[in-house]
Short mmCIF file of C-alpha atoms and ligand atoms in Angstrom, two decimals:
data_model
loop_
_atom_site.label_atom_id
_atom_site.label_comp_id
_atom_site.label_asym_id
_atom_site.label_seq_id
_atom_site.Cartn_x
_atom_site.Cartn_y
_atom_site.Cartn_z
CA UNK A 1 99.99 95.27 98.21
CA UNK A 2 98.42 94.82 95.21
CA UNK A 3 98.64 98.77 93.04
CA UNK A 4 96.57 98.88 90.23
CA UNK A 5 96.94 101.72 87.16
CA UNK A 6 98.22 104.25 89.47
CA UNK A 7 101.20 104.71 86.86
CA UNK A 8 99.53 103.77 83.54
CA UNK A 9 100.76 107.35 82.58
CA UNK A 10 101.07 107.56 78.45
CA UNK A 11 105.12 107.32 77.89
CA UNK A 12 104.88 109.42 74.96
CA UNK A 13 107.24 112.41 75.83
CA UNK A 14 109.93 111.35 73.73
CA UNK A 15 108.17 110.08 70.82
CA UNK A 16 106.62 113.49 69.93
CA UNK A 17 109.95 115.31 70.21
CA UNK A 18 111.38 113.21 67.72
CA UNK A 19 108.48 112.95 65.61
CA UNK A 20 109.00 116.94 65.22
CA UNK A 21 111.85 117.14 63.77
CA UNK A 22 110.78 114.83 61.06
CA UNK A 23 107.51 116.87 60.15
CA UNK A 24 108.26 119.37 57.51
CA UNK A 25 110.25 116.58 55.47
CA UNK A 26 107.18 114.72 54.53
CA UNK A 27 103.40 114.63 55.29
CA UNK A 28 103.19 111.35 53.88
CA UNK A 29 104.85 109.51 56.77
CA UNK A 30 103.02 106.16 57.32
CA UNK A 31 102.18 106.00 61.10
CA UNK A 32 104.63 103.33 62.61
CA UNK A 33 102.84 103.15 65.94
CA UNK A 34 98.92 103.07 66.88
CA UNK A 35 97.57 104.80 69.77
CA UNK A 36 96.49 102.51 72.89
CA UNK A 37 92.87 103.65 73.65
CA UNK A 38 93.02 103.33 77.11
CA UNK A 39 96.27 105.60 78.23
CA UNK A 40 97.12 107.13 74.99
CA UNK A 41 100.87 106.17 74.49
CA UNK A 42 102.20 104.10 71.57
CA UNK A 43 101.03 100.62 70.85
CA UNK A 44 101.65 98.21 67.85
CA UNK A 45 99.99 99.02 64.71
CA UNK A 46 96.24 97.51 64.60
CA UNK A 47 96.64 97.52 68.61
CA UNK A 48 93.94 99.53 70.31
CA UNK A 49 95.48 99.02 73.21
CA UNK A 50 99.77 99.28 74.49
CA UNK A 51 101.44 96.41 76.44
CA UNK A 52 101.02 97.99 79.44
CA UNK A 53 97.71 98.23 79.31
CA UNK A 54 97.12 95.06 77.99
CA UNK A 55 99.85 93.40 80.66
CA UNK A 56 97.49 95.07 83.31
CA UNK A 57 94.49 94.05 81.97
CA UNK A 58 95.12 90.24 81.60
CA UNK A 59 96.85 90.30 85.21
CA UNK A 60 93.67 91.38 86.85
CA UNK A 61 91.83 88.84 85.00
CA UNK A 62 94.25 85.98 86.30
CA UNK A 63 94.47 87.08 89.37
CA UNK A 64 90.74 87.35 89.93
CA UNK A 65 90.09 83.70 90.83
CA UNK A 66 92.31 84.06 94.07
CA UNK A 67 90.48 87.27 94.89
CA UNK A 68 87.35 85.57 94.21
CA UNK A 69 88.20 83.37 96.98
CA UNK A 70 88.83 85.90 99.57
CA UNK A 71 85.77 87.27 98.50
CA UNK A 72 84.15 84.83 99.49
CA UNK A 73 85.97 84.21 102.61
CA UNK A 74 85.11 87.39 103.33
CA UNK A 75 81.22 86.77 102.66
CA UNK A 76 81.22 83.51 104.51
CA UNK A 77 83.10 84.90 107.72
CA UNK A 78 79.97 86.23 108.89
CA UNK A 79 77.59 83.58 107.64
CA UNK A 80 76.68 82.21 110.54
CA UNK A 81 75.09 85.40 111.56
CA UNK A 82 72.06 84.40 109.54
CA UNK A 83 71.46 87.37 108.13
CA UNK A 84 69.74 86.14 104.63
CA UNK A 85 67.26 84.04 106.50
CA UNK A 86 64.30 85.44 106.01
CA UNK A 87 62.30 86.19 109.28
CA UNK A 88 65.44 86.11 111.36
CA UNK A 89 66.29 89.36 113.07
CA UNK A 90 69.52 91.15 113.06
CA UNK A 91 71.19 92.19 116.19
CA UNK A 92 72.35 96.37 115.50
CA UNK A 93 76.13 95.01 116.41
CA UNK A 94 76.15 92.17 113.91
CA UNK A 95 78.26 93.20 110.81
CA UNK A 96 75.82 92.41 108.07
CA UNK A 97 75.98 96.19 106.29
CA UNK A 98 79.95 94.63 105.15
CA UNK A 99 78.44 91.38 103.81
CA UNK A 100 75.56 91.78 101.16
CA UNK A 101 78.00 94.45 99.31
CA UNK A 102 80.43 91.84 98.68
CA UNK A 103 77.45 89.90 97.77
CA UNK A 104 76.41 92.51 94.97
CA UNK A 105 80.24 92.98 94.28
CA UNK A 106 81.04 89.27 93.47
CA UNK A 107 77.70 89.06 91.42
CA UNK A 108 79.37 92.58 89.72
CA UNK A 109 82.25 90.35 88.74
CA UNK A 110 80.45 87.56 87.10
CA UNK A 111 78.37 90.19 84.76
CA UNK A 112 81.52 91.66 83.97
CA UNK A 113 83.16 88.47 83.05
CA UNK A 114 80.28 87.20 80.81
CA UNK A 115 79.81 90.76 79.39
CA UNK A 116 83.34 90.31 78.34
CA UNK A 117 83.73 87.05 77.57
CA UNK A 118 80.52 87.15 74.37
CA UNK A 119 82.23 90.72 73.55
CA UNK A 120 85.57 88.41 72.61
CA UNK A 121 83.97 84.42 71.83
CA UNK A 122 80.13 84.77 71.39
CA UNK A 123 79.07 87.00 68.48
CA UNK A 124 75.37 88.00 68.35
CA UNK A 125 74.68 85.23 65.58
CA UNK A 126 75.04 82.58 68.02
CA UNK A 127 72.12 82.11 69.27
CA UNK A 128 72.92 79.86 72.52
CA UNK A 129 75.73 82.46 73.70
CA UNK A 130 72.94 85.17 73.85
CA UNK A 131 70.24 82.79 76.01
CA UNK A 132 72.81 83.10 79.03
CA UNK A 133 74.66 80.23 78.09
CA UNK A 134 77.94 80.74 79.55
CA UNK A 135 81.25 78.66 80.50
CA UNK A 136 81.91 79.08 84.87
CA UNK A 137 82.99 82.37 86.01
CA UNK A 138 87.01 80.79 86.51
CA UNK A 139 86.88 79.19 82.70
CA UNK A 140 85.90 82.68 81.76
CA UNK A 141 88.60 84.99 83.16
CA UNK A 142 91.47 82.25 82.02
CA UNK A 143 89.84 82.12 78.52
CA UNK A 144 89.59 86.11 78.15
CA UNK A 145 93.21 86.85 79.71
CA UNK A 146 94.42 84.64 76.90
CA UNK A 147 92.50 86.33 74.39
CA UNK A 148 94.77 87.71 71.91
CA UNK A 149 91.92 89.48 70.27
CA UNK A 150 92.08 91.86 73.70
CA UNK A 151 94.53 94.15 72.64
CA UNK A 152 92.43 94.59 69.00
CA UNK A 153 89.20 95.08 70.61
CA UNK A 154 88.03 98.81 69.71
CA UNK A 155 85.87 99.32 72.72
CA UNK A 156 88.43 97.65 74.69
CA UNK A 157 88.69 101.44 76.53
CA UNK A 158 84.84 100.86 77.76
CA UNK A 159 85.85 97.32 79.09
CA UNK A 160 89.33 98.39 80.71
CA UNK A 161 87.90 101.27 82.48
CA UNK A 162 85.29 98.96 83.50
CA UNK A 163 87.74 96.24 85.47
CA UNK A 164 89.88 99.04 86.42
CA UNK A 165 87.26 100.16 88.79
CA UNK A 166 86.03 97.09 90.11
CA UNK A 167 89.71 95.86 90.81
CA UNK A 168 89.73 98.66 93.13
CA UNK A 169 86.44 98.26 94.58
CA UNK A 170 87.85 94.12 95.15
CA UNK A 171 91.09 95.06 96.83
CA UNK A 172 89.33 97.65 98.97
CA UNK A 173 87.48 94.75 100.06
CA UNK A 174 89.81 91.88 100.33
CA UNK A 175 93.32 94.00 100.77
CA UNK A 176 92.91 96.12 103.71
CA UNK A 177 94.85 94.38 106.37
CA UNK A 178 92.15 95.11 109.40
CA UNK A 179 88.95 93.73 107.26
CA UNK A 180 89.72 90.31 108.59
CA UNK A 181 92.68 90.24 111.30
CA UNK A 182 93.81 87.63 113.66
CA UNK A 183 92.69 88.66 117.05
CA UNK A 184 94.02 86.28 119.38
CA UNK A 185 93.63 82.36 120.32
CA UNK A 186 90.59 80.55 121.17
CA UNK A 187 89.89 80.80 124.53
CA UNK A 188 89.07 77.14 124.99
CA UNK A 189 91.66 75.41 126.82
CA UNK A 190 91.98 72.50 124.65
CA UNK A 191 91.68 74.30 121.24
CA UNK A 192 93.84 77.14 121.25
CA UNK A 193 94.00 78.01 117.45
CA UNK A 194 94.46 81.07 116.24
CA UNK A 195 91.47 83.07 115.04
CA UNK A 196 90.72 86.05 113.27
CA UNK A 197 87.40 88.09 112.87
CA UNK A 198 86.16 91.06 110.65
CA UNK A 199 86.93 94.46 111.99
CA UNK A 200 84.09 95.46 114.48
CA UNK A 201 82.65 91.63 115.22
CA UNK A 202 81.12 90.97 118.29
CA UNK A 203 81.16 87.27 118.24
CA UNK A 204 83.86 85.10 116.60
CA UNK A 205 83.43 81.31 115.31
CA UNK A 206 86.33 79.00 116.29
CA UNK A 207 86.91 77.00 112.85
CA UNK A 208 88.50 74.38 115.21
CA UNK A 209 86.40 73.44 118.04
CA UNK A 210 83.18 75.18 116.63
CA UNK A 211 82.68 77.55 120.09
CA UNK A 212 81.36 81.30 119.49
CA UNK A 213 83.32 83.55 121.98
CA UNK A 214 82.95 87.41 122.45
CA UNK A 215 85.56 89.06 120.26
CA UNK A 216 86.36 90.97 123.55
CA UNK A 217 87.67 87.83 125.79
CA UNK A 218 89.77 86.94 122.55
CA UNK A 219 91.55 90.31 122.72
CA UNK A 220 92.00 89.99 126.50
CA UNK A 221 93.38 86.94 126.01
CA UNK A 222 95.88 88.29 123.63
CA UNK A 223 96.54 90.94 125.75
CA UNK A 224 97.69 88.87 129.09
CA UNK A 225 99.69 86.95 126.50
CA UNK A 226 101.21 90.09 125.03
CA UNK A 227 101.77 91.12 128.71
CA UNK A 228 103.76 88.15 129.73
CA UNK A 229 105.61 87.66 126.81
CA UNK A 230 107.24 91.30 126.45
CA UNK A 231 105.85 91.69 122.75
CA UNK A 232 106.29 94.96 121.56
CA UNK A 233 103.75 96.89 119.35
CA UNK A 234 104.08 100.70 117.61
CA UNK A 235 102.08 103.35 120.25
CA UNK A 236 98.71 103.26 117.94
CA UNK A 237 98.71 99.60 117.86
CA UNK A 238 99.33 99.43 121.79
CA UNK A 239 96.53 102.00 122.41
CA UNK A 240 94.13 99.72 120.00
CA UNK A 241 94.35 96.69 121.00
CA UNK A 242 94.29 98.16 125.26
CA UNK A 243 90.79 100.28 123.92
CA UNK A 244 89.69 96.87 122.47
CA UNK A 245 89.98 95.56 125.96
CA UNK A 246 88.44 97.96 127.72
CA UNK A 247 91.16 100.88 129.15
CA UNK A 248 91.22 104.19 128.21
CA UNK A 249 94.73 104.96 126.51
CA UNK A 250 95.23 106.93 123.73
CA UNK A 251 98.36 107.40 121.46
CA UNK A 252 99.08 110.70 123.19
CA UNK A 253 99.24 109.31 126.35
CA UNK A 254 101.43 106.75 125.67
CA UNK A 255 103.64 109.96 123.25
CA UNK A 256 103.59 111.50 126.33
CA UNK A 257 105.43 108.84 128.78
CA UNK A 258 108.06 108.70 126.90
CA UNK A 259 108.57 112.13 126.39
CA UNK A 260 108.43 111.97 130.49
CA UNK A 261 110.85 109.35 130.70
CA UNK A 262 108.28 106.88 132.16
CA UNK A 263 108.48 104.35 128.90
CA UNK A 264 111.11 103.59 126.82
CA UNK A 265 110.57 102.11 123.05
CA UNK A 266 112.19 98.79 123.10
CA UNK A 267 112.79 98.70 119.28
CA UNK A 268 111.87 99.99 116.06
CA UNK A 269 109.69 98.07 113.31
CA UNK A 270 110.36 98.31 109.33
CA UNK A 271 108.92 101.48 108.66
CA UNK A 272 111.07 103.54 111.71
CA UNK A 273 108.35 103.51 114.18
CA UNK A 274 109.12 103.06 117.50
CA UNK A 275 107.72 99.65 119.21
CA UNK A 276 106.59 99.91 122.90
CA UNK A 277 106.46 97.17 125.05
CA UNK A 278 102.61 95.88 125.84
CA UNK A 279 103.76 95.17 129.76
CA UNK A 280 105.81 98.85 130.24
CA UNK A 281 102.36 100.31 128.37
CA UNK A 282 100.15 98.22 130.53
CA UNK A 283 102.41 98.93 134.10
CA UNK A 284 101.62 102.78 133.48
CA UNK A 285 97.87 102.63 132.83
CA UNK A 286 97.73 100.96 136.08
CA UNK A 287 99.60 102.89 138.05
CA UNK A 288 97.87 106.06 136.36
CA UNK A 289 94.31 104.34 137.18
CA UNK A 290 95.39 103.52 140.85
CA UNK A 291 95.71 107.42 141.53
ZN1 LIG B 301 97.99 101.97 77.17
ZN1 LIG B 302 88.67 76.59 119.21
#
């Protein structure tokens, strides 16, 4: 969804042609253009850094408040796990290796921020900015993606490089689709909300009604709902989610049908893929299993 510098390629092909055939006329050409210090291309004179770059730069740093929020949405998904309790054991299936990265990753953020925010506002000779006075971690990131000073900065290369990397790291974390997906009502009768759990959790929290249920029942749930209501998933998807519940079916076996005739797509989603039917997917394991 979100793509950071994957094209921050330097756009200076066409500038050095034309700057050739201007060469031999004079050496004493004053240089029109500086050169941005993170990609290379053109930028304004006394720039150390192009608008693209710069554009990038301050976008991450707005946008980091809402990914600080599914950070922590992330983090506190699992909290009642009780991992950080000291003297409390872990069971081997609870997913606490996911949640004490984010934990180092927000805290990542915040030293970033502040590192960044005394580079622009809190020279050296200010004594309070240096004793870890600092303004909160939001008030930072809006203050420093205003910063016109940014694009002047000449270790701005250190700082950009810096952010570039831990964007990444964030939207590996928040911005995989399957990290936290919905997995299928609340089993209790007079609840019924829909929930969603971190990929490989055992036990899920209903926000609603407060019950713990076994990710499992959720999915089987979903699946006798999926079953009676003809909803139609891609082959992987239909072989996931029939795994999750406990069948053996693989994609190949479902490729397989339908090269057999036995199953017949019943659509196609946006990317061309065909969509199978949950109940035709379901009928066949069955009558495969009965043999
Ligand atoms: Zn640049
Ligand atoms: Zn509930």
């Amino acid at each position: 969804m979100y793509e950071p510098t994957n094209e921050s390629q330097p756009t200076t092909t066409n500038t050095t042609t034309t700057t050739n055939t201007t060469t031999n006329t004079s050496q004493t050409t004053p240089a029109l253009a500086g050169v941005c210090l993170v990609c290379g291309g053109e930028c304004a004179v006394g720039d150390t850094m192009c608008a693209r770059c710069d554009g990038l730069m301050r976008g991450w740093l707005r946008e980091y408040p809402a990914w600080l929020d599914s950070l922590h949405e992330f983090l506190d998904s699992t909290a009642h796990y009780g991992g950080r309790q000291p003297g409390r054991v872990n069971l081997p299936a609870a997913p606490t290796p996911i949640r004490l990265p984010v934990l180092d990753h927000m805290q990542a953020i915040e030293d970033a921020a502040i590192a960044l925010w005394r580079r622009l506002y809190a020279p050296p000779a200010m004594p309070w900015a240096t004793y870890g006075v600092h303004p909160p971690l939001v008030d930072m990131l809006r203050v420093c993606a205003g910063s016109p000073r940014l694009r002047r900065m000449p270790d701005i290369a250190d700082f950009y490089h810096e952010w570039e990397s831990m964007v990444r790291k964030t939207l590996d974390i928040i911005d995989v689709p399957p990290s936290k997906h919905g997995i299928g009502r609340c089993p209790n009768p007079l609840c019924g909300v829909e929930l969603s759990a971190p990929i490989d959790a055992v036990e899920v929290t209903c926000p609603v009604c407060g019950g713990t249920y076994r990710v499992v029942d959720v999915r089987l749930g979903f699946l006798k709902e999926c079953i009676a209501s003809g909803k139609a998933f891609t082959a992987g998807e239909c072989a996931e989610l029939l795994c999750e519940c406990g069948f053996q079916c693989g994609v190949n076996t479902i490729y397989s049908w339908r090269s057999r005739g036995r199953i017949q797509p019943a659509g196609k989603n946006g990317k061309g893929q065909p969509l199978y039917r949950l109940a035709d997917v379901h009928r066949q394991l069955s009558r495969r299993d009965s043999i």
